[in-house]
mmCIF file of C-alpha atoms in Angstrom:
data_model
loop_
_atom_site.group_PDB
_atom_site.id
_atom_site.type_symbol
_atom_site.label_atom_id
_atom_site.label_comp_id
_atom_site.label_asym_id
_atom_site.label_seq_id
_atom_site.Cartn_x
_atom_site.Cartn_y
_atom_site.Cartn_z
ATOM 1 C CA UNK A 1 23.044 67.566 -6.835
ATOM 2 C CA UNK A 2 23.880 64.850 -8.417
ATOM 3 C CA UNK A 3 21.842 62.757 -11.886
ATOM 4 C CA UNK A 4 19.454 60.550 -10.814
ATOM 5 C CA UNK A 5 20.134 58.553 -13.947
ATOM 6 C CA UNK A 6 23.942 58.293 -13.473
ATOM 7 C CA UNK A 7 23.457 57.165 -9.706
ATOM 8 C CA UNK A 8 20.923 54.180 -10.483
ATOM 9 C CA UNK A 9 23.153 53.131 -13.062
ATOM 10 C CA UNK A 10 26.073 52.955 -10.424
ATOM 11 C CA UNK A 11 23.361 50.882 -7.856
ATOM 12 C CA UNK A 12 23.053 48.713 -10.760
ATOM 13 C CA UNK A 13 26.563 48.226 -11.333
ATOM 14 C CA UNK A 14 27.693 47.374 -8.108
ATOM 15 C CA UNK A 15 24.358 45.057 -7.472
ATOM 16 C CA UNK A 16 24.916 43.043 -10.828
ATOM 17 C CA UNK A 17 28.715 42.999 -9.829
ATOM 18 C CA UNK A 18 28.219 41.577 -6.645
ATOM 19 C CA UNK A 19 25.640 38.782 -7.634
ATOM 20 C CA UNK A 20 28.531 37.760 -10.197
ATOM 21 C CA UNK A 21 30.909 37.478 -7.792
ATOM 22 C CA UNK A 22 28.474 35.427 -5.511
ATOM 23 C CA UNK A 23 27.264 33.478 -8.068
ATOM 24 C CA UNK A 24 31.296 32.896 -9.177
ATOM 25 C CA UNK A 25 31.401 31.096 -6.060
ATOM 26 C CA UNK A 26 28.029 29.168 -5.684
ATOM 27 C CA UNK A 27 25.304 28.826 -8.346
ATOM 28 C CA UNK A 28 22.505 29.399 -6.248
ATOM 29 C CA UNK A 29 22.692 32.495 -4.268
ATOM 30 C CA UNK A 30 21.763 31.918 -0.767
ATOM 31 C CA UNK A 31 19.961 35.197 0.627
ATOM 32 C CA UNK A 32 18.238 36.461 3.962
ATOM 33 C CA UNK A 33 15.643 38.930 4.501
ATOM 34 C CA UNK A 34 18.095 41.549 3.930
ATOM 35 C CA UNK A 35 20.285 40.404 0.727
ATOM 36 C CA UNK A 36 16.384 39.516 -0.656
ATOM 37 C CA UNK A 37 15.041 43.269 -0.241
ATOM 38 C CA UNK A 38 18.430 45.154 -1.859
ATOM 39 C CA UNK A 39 19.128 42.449 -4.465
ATOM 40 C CA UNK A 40 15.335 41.532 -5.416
ATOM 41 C CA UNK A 41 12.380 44.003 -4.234
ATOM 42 C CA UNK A 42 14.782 47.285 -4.590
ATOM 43 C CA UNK A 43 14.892 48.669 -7.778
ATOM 44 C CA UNK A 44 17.205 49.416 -9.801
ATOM 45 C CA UNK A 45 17.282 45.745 -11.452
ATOM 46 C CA UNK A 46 17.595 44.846 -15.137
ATOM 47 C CA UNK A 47 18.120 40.940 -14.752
ATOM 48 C CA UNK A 48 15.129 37.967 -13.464
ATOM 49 C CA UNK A 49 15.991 35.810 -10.404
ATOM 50 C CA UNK A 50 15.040 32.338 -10.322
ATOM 51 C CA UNK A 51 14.030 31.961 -6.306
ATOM 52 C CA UNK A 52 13.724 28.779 -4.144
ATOM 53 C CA UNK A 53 11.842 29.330 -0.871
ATOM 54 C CA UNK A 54 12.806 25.862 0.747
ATOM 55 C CA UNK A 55 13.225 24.519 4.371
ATOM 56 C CA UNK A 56 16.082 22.642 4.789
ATOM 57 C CA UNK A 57 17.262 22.234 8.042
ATOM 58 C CA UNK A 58 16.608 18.707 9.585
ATOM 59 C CA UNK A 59 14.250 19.876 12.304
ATOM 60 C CA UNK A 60 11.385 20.931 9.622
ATOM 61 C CA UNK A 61 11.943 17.286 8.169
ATOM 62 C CA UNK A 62 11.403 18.881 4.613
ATOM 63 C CA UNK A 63 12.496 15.628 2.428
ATOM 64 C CA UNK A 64 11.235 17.014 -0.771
ATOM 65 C CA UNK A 65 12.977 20.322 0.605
ATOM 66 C CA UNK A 66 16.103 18.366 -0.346
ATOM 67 C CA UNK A 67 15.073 16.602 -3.639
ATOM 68 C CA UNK A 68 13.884 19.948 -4.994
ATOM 69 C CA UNK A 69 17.091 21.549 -3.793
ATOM 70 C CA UNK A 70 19.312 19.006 -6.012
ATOM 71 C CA UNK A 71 17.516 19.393 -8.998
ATOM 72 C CA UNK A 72 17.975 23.332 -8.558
ATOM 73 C CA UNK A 73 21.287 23.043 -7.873
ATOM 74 C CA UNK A 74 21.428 20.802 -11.197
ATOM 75 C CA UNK A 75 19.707 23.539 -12.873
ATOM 76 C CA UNK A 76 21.812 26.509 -11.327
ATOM 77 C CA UNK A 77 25.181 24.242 -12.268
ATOM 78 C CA UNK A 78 23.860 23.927 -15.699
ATOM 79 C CA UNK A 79 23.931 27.948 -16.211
ATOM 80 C CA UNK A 80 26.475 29.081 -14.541
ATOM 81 C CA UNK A 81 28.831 26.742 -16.412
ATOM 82 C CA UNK A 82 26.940 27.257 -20.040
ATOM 83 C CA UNK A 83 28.953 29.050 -22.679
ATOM 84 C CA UNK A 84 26.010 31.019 -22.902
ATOM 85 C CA UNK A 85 25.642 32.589 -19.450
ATOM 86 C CA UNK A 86 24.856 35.514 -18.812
ATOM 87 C CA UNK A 87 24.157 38.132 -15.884
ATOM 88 C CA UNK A 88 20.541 37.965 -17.473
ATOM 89 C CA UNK A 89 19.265 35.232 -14.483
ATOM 90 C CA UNK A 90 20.470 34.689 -11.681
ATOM 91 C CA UNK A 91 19.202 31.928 -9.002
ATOM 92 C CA UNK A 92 19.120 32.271 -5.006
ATOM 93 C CA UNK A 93 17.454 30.452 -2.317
ATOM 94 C CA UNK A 94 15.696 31.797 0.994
ATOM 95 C CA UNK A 95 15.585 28.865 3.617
ATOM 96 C CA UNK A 96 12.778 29.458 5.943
ATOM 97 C CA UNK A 97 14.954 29.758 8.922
ATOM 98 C CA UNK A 98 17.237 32.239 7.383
ATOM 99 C CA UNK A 99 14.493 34.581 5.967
ATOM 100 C CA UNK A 100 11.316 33.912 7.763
ATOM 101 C CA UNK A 101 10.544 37.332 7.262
ATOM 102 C CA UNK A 102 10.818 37.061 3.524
ATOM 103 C CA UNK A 103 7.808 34.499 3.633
ATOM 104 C CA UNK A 104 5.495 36.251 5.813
ATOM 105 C CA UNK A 105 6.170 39.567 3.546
ATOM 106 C CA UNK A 106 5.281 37.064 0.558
ATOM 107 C CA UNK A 107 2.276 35.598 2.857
ATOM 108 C CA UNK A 108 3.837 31.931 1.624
ATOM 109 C CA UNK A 109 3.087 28.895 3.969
ATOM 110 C CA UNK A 110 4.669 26.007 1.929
ATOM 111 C CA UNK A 111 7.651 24.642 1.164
ATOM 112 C CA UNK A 112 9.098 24.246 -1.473
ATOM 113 C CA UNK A 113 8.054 27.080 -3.799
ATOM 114 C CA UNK A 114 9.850 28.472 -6.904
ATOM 115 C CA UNK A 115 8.984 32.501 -7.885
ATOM 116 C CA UNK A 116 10.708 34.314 -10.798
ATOM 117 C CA UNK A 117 11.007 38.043 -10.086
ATOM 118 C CA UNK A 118 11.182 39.686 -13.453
ATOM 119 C CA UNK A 119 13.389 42.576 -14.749
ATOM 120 C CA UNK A 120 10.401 45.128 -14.974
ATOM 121 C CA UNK A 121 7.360 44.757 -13.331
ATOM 122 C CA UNK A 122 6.395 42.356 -10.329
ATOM 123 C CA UNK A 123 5.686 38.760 -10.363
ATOM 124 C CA UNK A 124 2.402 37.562 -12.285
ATOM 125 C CA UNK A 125 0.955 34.177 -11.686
ATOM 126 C CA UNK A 126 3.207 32.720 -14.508
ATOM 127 C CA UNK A 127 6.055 33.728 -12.411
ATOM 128 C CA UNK A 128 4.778 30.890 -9.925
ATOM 129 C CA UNK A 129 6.163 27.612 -10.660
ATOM 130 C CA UNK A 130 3.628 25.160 -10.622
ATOM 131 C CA UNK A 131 5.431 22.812 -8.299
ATOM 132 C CA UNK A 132 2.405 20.147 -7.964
ATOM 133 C CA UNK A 133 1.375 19.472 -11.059
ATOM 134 C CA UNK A 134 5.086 19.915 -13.231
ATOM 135 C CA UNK A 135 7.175 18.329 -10.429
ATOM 136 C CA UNK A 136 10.398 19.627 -9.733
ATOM 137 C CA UNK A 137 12.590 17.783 -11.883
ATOM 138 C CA UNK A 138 15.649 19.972 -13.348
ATOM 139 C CA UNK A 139 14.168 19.702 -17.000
ATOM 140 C CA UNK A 140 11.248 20.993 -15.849
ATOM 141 C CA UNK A 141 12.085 23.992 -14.159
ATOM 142 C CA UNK A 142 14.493 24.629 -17.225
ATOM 143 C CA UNK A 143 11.383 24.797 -19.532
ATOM 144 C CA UNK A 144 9.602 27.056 -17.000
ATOM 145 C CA UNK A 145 12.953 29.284 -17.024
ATOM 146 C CA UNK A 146 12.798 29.382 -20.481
ATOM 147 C CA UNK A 147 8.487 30.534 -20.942
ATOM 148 C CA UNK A 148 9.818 33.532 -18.315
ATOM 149 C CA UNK A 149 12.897 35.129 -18.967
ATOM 150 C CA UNK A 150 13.498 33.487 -23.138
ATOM 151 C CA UNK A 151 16.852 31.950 -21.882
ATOM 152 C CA UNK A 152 17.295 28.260 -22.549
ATOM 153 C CA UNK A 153 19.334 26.100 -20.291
ATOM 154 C CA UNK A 154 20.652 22.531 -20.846
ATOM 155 C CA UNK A 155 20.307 20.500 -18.095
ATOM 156 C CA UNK A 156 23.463 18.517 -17.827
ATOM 157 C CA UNK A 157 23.967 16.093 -15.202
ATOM 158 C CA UNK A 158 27.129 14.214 -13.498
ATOM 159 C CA UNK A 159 27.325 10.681 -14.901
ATOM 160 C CA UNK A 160 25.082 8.423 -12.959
ATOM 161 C CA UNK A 161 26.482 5.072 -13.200
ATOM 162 C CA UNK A 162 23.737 3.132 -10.308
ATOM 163 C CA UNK A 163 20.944 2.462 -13.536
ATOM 164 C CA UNK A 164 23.393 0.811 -15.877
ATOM 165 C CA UNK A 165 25.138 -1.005 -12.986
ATOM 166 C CA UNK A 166 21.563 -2.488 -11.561
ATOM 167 C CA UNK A 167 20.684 -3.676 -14.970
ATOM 168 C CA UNK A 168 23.650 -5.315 -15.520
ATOM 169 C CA UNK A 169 23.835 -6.951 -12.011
ATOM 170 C CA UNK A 170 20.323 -8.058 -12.461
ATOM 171 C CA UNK A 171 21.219 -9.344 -16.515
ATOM 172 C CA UNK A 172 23.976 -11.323 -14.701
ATOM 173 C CA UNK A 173 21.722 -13.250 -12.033
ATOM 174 C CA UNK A 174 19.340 -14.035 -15.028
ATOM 175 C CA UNK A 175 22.150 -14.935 -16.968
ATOM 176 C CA UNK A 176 23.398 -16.915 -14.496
ATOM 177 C CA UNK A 177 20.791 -18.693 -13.243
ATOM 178 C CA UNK A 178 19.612 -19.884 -16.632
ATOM 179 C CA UNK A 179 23.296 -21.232 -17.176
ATOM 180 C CA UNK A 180 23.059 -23.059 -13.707
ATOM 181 C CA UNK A 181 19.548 -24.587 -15.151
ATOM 182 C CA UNK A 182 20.780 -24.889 -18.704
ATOM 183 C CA UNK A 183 19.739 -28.377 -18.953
ATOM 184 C CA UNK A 184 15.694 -28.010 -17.387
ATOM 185 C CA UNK A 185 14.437 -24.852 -18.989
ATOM 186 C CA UNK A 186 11.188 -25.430 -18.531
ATOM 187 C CA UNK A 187 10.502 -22.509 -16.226
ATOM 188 C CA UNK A 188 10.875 -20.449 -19.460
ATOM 189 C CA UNK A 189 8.057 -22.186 -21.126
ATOM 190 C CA UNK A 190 6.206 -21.974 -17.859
ATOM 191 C CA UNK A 191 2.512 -19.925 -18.053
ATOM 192 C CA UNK A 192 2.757 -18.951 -14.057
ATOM 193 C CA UNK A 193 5.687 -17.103 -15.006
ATOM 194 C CA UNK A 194 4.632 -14.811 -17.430
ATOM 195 C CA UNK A 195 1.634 -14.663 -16.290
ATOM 196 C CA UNK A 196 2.648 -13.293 -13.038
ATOM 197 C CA UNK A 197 5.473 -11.008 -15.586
ATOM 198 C CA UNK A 198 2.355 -9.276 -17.531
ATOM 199 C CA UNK A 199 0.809 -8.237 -14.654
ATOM 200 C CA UNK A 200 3.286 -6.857 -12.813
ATOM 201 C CA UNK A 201 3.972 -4.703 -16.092
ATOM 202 C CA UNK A 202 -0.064 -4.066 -15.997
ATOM 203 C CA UNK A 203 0.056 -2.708 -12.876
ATOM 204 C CA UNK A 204 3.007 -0.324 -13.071
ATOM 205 C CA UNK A 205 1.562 0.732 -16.239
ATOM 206 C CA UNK A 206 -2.107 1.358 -14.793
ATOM 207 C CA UNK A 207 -1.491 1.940 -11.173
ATOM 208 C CA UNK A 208 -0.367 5.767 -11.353
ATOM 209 C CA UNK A 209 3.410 4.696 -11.060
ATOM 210 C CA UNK A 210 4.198 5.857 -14.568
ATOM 211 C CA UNK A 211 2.817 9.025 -13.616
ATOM 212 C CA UNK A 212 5.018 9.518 -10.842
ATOM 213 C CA UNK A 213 7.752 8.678 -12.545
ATOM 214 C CA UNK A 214 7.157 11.120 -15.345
ATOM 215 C CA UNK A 215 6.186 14.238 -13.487
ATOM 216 C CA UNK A 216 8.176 13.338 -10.587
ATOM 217 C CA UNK A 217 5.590 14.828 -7.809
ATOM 218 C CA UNK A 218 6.422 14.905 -4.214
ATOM 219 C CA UNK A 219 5.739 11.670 -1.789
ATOM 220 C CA UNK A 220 3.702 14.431 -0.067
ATOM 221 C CA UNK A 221 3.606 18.530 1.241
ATOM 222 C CA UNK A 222 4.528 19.356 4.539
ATOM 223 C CA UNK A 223 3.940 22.883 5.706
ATOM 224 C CA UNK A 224 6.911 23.959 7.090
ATOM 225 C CA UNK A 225 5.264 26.721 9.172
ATOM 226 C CA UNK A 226 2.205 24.476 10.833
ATOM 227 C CA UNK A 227 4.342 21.285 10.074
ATOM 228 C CA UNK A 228 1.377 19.786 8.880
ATOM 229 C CA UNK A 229 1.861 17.050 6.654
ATOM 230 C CA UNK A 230 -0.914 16.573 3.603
ATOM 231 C CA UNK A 231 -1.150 12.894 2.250
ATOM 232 C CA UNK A 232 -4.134 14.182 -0.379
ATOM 233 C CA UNK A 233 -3.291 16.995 -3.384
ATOM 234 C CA UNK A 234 -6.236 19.280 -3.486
ATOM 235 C CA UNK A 235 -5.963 20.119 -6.910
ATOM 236 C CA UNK A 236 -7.587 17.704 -9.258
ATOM 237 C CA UNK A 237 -4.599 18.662 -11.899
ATOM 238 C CA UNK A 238 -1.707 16.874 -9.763
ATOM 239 C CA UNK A 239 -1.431 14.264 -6.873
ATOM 240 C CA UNK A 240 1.264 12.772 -4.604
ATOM 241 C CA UNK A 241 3.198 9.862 -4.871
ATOM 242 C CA UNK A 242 0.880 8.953 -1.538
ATOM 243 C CA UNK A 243 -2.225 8.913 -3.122
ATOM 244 C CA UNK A 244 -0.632 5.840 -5.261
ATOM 245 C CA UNK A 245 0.535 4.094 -2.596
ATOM 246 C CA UNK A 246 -2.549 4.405 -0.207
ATOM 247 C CA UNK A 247 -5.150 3.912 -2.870
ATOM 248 C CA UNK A 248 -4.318 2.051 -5.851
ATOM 249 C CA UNK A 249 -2.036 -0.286 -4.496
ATOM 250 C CA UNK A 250 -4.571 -1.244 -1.623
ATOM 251 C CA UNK A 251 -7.029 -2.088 -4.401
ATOM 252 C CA UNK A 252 -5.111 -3.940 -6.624
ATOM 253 C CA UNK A 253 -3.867 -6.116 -3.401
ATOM 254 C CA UNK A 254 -7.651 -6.839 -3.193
ATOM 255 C CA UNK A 255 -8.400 -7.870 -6.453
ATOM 256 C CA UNK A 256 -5.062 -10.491 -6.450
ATOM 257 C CA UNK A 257 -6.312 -11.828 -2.852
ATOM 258 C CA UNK A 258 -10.204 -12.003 -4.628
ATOM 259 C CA UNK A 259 -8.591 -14.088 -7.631
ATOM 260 C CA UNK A 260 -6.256 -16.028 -5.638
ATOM 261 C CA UNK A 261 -9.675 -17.163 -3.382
ATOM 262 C CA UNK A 262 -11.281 -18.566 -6.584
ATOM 263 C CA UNK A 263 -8.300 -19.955 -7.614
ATOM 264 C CA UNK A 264 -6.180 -21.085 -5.160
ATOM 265 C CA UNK A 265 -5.715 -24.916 -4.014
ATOM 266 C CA UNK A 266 -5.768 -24.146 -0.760
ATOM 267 C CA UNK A 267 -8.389 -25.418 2.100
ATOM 268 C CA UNK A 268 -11.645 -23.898 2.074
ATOM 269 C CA UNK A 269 -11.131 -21.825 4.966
ATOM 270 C CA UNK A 270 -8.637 -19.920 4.082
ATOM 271 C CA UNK A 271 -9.780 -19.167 0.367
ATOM 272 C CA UNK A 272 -12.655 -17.580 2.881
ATOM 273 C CA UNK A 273 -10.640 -15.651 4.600
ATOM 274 C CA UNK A 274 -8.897 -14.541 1.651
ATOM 275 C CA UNK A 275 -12.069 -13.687 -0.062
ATOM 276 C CA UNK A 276 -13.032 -11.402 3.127
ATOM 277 C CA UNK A 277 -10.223 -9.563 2.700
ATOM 278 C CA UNK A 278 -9.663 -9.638 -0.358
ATOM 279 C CA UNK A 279 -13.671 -7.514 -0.835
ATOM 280 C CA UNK A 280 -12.734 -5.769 2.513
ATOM 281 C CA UNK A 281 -9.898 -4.148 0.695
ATOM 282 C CA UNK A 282 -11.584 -3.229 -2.637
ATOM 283 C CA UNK A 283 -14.810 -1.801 -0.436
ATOM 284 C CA UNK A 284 -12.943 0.185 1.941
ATOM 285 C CA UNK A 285 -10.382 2.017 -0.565
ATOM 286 C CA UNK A 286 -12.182 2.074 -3.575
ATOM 287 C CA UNK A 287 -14.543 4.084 -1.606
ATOM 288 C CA UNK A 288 -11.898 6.195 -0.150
ATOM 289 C CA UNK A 289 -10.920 6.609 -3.838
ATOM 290 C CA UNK A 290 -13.943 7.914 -4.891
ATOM 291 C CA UNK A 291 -14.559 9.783 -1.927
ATOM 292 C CA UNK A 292 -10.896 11.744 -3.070
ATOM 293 C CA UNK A 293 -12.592 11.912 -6.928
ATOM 294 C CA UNK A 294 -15.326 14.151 -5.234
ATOM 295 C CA UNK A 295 -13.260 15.963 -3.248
ATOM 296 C CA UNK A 296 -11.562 16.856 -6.319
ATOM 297 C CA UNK A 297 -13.850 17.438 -8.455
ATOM 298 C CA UNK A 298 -16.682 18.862 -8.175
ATOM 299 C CA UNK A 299 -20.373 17.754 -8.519
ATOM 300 C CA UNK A 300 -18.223 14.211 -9.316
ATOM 301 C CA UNK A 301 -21.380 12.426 -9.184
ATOM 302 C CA UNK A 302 -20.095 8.061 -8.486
ATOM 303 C CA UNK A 303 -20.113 6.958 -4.801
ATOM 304 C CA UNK A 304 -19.292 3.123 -3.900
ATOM 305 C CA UNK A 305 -22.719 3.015 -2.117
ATOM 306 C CA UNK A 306 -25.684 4.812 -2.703
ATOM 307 C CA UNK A 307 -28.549 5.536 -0.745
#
């Protein structure tokens, strides 16, 4: 009869020498139902796995499937070609259509999700990336990697070239234009102009924008089981790039039609009309936006109209 001891430490062997090998070839390990029970619920195991449970095939029309998916990959690359990798983490990905049965023994109903199984023990709540209200930029996830499993990972990116090219392009037409106009600058000195400058700053600065670019949330969830798509985040820590879109911007379009109505030169009818809408707007969604405040949180106690 053989040592119990002796023939775990073989499993383990030939379990951590096999993930190598995979992961020699691709970063991020793709596993089924059956690769996901020997490699990640079946002891013997002495490293973490980083896990994506995605849905990425075109017919679940998962965009934010594929977003998340590159900045994994970005993350994965970033390991597997540090100096200091190590067979201490290893990352894998379960697509819903390959290992359906992984997410019903998981009871998961969303996609994406990002679990870290640790070395010893199963999964806390920690071990749950919170995908909603981090976002699931690259750096991100690299912090999260590095609260669960102590190894730090340096995100490092291909060259992206499209920012500095934009920027100069757009440097160019200014540049340009102001050479064309070089003797009637008066536009420059015009108040319209900046005017219209500072509050297009305003608003990207107030209008939840900055947020979304910072946390980098999703434009919203769909469910890739249901295929229910969710517009609204229910947590009252995070929200979707939606909830921008639909609320604030619809607002602020109100308020510039209400000031353009007091303002404008135009005929008296249609500063009415403009003025209709304009309070139409503002009604409609800043009562939809307060309506998503109480949903929210609760006992939030401001409503547009009261009884």
């Amino acid at each position: 009869m053989g040592n119990p001891s002796t023939e775990d430490d073989t499993l383990l062997s030939e379990k951590v020498a096999q993930l190598m090998e995979w992961t020699s070839r691709r970063s991020v390990i793709r596993m089924n139902g059956d690769k996901f029970r020997r490699f990640v619920k079946a002891p013997p195991r002495n490293y973490s796995m980083i896990i994506m449970f995605t849905a990425l095939q075109p017919h679940r029309q998962c965009g934010v499937c594929r977003q998340a998916d590159e900045e994994f990959q970005a993350l994965a690359n970033s390991w597997r070609y540090s100096s200091a990798f190590t067979n201490k983490v290893f990352f894998a990905l379960v697509d819903f259509d390959e290992g359906s049965d992984v997410f019903q023994m998981l009871n998961m109903n969303s996609a994406p999700t990002f679990l870290h199984f640790p070395a010893k023990g199963r999964p806390r709540r920690a071990d749950t990336y919170e995908l909603q209200v981090r976002g699931f930029g690259a750096e991100q996830l690299a912090r999260w990697v590095a609260d669960r499993t102590d190894v730090m990972i340096r995100v490092i990116r291909p060259p992206n070239y499209a920012g500095p090219l934009l920027l100069g392009l757009l440097l160019a037409v200014i540049g340009g234009l102001a050479y064309l106009r070089r003797h009637n600058l008066e536009f420059l000195f015009s108040k319209n102009v900046w005017a219209f400058s500072a509050l297009c700053f305003a608003l990207i600065m107030t209008s939840g924008q900055m947020w979304n670019h910072i946390r980098g949330p999703p434009y919203a969830h769909k469910n890739p089981s249901t295929g229910q798509i969710s517009y609204i985040h229910g947590s009252s820590q995070a929200q979707f790039v939606a909830e921008t879109h639909m609320c604030y911007a619809a607002v602020t379009l109100g308020m510039v039609l209400l000031c353009e109505a007091a303002t404008s030169p135009l005929d008296i009818g249609k500063r009415r009309i403009m003025c209709v809408a304009g309070i139409g707007l503002v009604m409609l969604f800043f009562s939809w936006l307060l309506s998503i405040f109480r949903a929210k949180y609760h006992g939030y106690p401001y409503r547009s109209v009261t009884p």
